[in-house]
mmCIF file of C-alpha atoms in Angstrom:
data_model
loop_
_atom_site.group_PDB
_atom_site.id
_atom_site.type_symbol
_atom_site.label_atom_id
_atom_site.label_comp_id
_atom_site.label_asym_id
_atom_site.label_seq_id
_atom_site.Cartn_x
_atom_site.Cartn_y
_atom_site.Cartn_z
ATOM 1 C CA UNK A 1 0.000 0.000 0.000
ATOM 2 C CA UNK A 2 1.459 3.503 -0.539
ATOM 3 C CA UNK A 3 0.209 4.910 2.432
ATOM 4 C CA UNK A 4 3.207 2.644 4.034
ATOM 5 C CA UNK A 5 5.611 4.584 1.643
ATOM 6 C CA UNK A 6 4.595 7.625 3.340
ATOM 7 C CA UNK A 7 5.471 9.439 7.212
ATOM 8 C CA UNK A 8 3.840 12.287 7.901
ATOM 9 C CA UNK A 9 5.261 14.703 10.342
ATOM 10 C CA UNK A 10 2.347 17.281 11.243
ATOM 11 C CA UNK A 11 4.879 19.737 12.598
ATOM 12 C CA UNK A 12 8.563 20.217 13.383
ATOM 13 C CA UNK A 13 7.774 23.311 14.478
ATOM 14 C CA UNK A 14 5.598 26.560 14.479
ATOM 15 C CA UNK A 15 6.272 29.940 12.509
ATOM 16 C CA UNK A 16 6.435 33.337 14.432
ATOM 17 C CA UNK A 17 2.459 33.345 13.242
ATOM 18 C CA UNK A 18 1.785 29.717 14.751
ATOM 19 C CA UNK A 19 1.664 28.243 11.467
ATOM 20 C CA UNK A 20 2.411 24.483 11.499
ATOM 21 C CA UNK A 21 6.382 23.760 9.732
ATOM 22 C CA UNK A 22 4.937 19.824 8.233
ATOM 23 C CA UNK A 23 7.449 17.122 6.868
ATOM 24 C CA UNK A 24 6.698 14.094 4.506
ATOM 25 C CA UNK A 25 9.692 11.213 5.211
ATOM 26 C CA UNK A 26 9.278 9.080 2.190
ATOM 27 C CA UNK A 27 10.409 5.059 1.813
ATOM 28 C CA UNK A 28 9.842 1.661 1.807
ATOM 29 C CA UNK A 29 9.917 -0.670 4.282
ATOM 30 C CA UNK A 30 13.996 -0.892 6.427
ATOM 31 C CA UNK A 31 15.346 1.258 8.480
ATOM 32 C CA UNK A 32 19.111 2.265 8.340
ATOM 33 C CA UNK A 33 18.706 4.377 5.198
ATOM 34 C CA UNK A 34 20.772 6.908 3.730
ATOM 35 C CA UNK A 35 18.583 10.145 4.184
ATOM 36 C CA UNK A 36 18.351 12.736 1.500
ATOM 37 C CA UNK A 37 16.849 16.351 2.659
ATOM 38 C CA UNK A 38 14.792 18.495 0.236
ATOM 39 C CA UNK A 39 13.222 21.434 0.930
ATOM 40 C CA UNK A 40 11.790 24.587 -0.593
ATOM 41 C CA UNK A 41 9.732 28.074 0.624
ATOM 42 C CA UNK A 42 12.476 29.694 2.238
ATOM 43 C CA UNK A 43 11.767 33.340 0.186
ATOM 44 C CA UNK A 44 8.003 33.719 0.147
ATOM 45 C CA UNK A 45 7.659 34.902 -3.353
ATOM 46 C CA UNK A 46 9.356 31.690 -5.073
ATOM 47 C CA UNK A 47 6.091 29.788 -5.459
ATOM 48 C CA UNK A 48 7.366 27.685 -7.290
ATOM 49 C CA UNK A 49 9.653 25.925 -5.154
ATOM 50 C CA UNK A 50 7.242 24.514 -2.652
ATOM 51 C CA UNK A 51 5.201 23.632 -5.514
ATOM 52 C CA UNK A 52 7.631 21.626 -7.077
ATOM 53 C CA UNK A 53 8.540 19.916 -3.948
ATOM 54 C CA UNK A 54 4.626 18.806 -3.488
ATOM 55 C CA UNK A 55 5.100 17.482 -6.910
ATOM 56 C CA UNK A 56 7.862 15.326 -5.980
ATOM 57 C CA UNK A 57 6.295 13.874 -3.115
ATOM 58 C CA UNK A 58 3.152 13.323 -5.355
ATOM 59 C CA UNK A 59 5.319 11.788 -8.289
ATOM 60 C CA UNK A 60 7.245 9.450 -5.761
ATOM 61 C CA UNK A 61 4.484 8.209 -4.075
ATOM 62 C CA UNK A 62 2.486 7.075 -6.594
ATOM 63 C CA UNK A 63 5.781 5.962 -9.275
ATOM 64 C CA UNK A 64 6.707 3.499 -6.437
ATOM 65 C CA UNK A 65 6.563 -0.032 -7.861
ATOM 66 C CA UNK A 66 5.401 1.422 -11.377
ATOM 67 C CA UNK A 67 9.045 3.409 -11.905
ATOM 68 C CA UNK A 68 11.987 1.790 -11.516
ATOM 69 C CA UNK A 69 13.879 4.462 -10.817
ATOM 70 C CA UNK A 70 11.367 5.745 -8.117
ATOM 71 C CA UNK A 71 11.420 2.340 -6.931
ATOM 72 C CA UNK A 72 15.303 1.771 -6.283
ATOM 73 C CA UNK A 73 15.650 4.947 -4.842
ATOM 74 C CA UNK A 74 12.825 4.625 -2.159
ATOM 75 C CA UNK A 75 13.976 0.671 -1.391
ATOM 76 C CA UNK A 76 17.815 2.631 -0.798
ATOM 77 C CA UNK A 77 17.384 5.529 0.624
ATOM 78 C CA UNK A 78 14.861 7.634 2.791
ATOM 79 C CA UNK A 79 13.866 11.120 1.281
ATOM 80 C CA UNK A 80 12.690 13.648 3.589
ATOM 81 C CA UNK A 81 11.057 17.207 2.219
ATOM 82 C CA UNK A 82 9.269 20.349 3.317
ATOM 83 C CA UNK A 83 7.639 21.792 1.386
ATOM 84 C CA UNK A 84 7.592 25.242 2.573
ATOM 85 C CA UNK A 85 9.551 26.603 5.551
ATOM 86 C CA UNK A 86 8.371 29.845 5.147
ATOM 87 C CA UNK A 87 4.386 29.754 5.744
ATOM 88 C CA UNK A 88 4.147 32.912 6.906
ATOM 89 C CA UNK A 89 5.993 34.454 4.413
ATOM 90 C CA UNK A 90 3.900 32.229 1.490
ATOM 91 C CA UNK A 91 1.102 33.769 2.389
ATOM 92 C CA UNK A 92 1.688 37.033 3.058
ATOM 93 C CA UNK A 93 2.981 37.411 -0.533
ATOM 94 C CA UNK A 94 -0.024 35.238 -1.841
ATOM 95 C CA UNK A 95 -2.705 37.291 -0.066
ATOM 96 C CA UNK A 96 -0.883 41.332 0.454
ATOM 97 C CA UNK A 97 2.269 41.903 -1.543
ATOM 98 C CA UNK A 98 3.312 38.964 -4.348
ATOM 99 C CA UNK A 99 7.104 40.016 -4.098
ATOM 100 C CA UNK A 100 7.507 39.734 -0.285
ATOM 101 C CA UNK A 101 10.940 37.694 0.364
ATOM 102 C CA UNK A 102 11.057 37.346 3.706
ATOM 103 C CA UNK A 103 9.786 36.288 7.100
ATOM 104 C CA UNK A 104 7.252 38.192 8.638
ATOM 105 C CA UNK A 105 9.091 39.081 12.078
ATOM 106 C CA UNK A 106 8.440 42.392 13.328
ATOM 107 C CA UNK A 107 11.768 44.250 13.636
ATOM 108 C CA UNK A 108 12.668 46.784 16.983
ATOM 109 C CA UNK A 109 12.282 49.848 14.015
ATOM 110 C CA UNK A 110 8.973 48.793 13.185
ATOM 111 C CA UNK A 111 9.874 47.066 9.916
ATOM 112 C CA UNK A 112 8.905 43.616 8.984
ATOM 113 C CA UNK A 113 10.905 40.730 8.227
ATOM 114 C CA UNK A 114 13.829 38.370 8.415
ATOM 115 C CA UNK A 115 15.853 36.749 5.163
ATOM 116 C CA UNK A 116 15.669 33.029 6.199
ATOM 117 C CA UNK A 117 18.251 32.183 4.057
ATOM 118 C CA UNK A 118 20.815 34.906 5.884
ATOM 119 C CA UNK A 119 19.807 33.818 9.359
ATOM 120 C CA UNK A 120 21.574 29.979 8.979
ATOM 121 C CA UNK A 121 23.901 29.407 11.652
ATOM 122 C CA UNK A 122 27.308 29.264 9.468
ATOM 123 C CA UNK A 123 28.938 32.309 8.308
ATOM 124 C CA UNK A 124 25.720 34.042 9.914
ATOM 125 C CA UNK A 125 25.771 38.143 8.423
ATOM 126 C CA UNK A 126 29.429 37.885 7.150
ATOM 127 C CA UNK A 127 28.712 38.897 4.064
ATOM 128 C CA UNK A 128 25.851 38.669 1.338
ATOM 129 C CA UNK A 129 23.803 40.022 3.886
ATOM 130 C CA UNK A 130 22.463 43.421 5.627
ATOM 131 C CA UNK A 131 22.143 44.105 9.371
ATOM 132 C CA UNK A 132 19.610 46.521 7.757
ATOM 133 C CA UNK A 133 15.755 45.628 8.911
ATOM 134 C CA UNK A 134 14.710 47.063 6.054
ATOM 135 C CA UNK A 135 16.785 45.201 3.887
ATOM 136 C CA UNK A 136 15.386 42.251 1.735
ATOM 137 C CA UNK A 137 18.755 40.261 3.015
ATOM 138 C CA UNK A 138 18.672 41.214 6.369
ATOM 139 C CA UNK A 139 20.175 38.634 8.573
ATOM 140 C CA UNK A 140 17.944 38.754 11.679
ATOM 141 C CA UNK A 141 19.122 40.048 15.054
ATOM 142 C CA UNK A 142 21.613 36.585 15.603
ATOM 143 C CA UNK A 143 22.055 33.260 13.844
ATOM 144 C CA UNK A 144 19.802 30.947 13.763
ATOM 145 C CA UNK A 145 17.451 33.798 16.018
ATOM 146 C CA UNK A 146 14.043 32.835 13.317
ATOM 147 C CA UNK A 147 11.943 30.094 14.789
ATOM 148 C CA UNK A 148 11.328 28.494 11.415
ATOM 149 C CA UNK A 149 15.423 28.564 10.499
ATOM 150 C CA UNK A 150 16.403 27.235 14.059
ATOM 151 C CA UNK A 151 13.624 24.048 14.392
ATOM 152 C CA UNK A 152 14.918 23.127 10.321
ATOM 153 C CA UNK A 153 18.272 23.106 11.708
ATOM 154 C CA UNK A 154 17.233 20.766 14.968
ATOM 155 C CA UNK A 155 15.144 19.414 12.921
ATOM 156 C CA UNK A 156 17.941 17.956 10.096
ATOM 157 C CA UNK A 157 20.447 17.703 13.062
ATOM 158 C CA UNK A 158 18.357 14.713 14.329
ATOM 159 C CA UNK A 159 18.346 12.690 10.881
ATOM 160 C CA UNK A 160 20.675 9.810 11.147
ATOM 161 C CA UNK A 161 22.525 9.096 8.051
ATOM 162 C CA UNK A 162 22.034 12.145 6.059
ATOM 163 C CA UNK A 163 23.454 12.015 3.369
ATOM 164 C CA UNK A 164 22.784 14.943 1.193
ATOM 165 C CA UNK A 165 19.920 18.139 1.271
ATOM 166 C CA UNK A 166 18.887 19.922 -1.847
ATOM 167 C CA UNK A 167 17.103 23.636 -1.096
ATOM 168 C CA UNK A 168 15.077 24.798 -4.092
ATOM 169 C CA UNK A 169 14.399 28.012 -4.695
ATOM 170 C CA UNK A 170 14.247 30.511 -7.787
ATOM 171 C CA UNK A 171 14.577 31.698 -10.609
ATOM 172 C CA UNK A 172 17.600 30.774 -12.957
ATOM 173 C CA UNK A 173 18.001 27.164 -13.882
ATOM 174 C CA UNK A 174 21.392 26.885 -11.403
ATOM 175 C CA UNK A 175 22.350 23.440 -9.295
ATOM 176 C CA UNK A 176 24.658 25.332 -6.946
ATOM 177 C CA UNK A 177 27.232 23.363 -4.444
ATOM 178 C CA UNK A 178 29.542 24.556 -1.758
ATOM 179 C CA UNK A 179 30.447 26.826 -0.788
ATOM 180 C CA UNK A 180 28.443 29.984 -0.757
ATOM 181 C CA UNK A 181 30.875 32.108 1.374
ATOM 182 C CA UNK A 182 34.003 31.632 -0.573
ATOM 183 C CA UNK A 183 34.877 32.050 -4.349
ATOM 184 C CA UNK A 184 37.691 29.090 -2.935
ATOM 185 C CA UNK A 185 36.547 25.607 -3.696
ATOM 186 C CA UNK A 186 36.009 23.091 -0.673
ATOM 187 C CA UNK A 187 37.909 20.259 -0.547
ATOM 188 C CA UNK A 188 35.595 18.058 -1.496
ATOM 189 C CA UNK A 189 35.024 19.836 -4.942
ATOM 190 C CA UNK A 190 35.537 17.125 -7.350
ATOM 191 C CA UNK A 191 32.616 15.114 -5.756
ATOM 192 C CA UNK A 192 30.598 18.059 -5.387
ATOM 193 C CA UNK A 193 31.057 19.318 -8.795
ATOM 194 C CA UNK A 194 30.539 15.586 -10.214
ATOM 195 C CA UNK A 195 27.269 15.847 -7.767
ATOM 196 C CA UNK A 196 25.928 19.268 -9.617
ATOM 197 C CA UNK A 197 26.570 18.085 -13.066
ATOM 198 C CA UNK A 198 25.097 15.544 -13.092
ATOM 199 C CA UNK A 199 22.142 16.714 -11.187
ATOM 200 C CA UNK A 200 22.220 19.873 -13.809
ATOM 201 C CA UNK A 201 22.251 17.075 -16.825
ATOM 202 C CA UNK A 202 19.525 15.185 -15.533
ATOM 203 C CA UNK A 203 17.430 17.944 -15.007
ATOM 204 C CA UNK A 204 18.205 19.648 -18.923
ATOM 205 C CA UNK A 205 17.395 16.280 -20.491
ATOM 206 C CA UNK A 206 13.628 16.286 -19.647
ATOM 207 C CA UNK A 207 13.003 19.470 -21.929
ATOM 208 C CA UNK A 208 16.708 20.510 -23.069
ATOM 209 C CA UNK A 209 16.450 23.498 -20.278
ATOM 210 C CA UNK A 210 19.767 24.614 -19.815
ATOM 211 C CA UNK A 211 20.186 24.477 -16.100
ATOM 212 C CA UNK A 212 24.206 25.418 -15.281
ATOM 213 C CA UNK A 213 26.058 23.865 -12.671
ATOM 214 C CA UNK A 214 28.249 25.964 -10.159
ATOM 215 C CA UNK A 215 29.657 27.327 -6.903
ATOM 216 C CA UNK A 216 26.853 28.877 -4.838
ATOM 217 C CA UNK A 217 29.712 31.718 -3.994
ATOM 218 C CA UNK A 218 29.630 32.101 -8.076
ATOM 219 C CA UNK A 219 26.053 33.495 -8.143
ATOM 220 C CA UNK A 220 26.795 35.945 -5.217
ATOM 221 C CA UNK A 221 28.606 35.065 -1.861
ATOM 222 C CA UNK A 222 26.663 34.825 0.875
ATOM 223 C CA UNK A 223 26.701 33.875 4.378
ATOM 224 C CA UNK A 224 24.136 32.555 6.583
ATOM 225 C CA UNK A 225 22.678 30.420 3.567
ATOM 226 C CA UNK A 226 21.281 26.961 4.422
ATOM 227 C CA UNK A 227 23.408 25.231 1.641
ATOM 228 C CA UNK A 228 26.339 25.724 3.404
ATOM 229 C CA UNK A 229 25.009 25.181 6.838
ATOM 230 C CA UNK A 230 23.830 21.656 5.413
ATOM 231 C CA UNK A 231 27.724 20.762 4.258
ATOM 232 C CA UNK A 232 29.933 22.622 7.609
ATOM 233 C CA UNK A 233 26.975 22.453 10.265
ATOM 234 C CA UNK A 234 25.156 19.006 9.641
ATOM 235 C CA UNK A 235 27.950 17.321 7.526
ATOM 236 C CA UNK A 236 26.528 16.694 4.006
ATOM 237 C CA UNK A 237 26.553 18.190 0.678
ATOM 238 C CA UNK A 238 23.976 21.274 0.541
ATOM 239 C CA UNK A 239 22.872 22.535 -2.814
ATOM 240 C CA UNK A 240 20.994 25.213 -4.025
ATOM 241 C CA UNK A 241 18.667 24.516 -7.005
ATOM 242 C CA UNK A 242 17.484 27.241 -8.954
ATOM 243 C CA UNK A 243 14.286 26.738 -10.906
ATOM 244 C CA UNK A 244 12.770 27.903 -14.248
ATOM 245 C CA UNK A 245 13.255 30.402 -15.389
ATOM 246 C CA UNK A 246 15.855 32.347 -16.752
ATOM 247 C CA UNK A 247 14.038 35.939 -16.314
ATOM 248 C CA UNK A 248 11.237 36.000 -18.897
ATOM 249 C CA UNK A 249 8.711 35.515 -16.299
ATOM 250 C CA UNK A 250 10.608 35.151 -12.536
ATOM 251 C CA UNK A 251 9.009 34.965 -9.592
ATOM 252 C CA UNK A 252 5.756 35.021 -11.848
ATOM 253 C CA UNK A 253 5.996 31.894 -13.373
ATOM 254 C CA UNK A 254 2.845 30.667 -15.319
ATOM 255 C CA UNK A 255 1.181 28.186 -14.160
ATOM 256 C CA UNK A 256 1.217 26.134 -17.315
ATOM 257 C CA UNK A 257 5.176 25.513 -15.998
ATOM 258 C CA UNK A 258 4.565 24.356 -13.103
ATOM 259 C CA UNK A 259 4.434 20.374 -13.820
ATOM 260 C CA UNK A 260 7.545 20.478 -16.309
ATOM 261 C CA UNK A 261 9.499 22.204 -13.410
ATOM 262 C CA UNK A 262 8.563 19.764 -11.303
ATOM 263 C CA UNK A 263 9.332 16.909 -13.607
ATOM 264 C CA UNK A 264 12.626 18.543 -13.567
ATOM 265 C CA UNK A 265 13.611 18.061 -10.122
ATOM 266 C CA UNK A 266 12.095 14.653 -9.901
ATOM 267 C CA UNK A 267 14.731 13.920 -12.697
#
């Protein structure tokens, strides 16, 4: 039965509005696993990230025992994702302001609003980031100080065998690796690179997208991010995927795209 493929986690956690923070732990029977983390929501306005990631819970769910691919990969490893660690966030740019990036904390000046992916606790404000409130990067008053960054971190923290965590966001068709905070490579670049091309090259042969593969740091550096929290704080590759599309449309993807994007990061 699929239902056995599928653990649902109501709630690692509330947002600063209460909002529940769910997880979906994906796999067949056997315990043991290797655990792959995916996530996606972090900047409100990136819709589709969280929808992609509700695509690839949908996809491996019901391709298990009718995909073979699906099917080895849920009998080897255990796939974890959240959708959308940024509820409050979501909805405030679905219901008031589409663009809205951030949080919705209520900063000492009055303003609103914490950059999730400046408040990880690695590299936290060093650079890529404002101590600006008003900023869209602001980094929050200390590391790891937003309820929905610090119960993700606990959260991954307590995952035995992790192996590797993807964070999807958008918008420009980029698998990005460590490290964010450094133009220098880590040592662990040849596997990482292998890692991104590949991933990159998987994802362009669905439509012939031309999704680039590179250091996260070759975008813009930043610190705080949670791709590089995922490889120095909880010891496993952490990559940033960047979704369709290249500008045309942004943050205001039609909804038309939203299945072949998804298809994209299944592949």
């Amino acid at each position: 039965p699929k239902k056995e493929l599928v653990q649902k986690i109501a709630s690692i956690g509330k947002s600063l509005e209460g909002r529940e923070l769910p997880v979906i732990h994906l796999s067949s029977a056997g315990t043991g696993k290797k655990v792959i983390w995916v996530s996606g929501g972090q900047h409100a306005r990136e819709w589709i990230a969280p929808a992609a990631v509700m695509y690839v819970i949908d996809s491996l769910v019901n391709g298990y025992g009718l995909n073979d691919r699906i099917t080895k990969l849920l009998n080897s490893f255990e796939v974890v994702l959240a959708p959308t660690i940024n509820p409050d966030g979501y909805e405030y740019s679905r219901t008031r302001f589409r663009y809205w990036r951030k949080n919705r904390r209520r900063n000492a000046d009055g303003s609103f609003g914490v950059d999730l992916n400046r408040n990880w606790d690695i590299h936290w404000c060093e650079l890529g980031a404002s101590r600006s409130p008003n900023s869209d990067i602001y980094c929050g008053a200390k590391a790891a100080s937003e309820p929905e960054v610090y119960q993700t971190q606990v959260y991954i923290k307590g995952l035995n065998n992790r192996v590797a965590g993807l964070d999807i966001h958008s918008f420009g068709q980029m698998v990005l690796r460590n490290p964010g905070w450094s133009s220098i490579p880590t040592i662990e670049e040849a596997h990482l690179r292998g890692l991104g091309d590949t991933m990159s090259q998987a994802m362009n042969a669905v439509f012939g997208n031309d999704y680039s593969s590179d250091l996260s740091s070759g975008l813009y550096p930043t610190g705080g991010s949670m791709d590089d929290w995922m490889f120095y704080g909880a010891g496993m590759p952490g990559f940033t995927v960047e979704l369709r599309d290249h500008g045309q449309y942004g943050f205001l993807l039609p909804a038309d795209q939203i299945v072949p994007t998804g298809q994209e990061v299944l592949a």
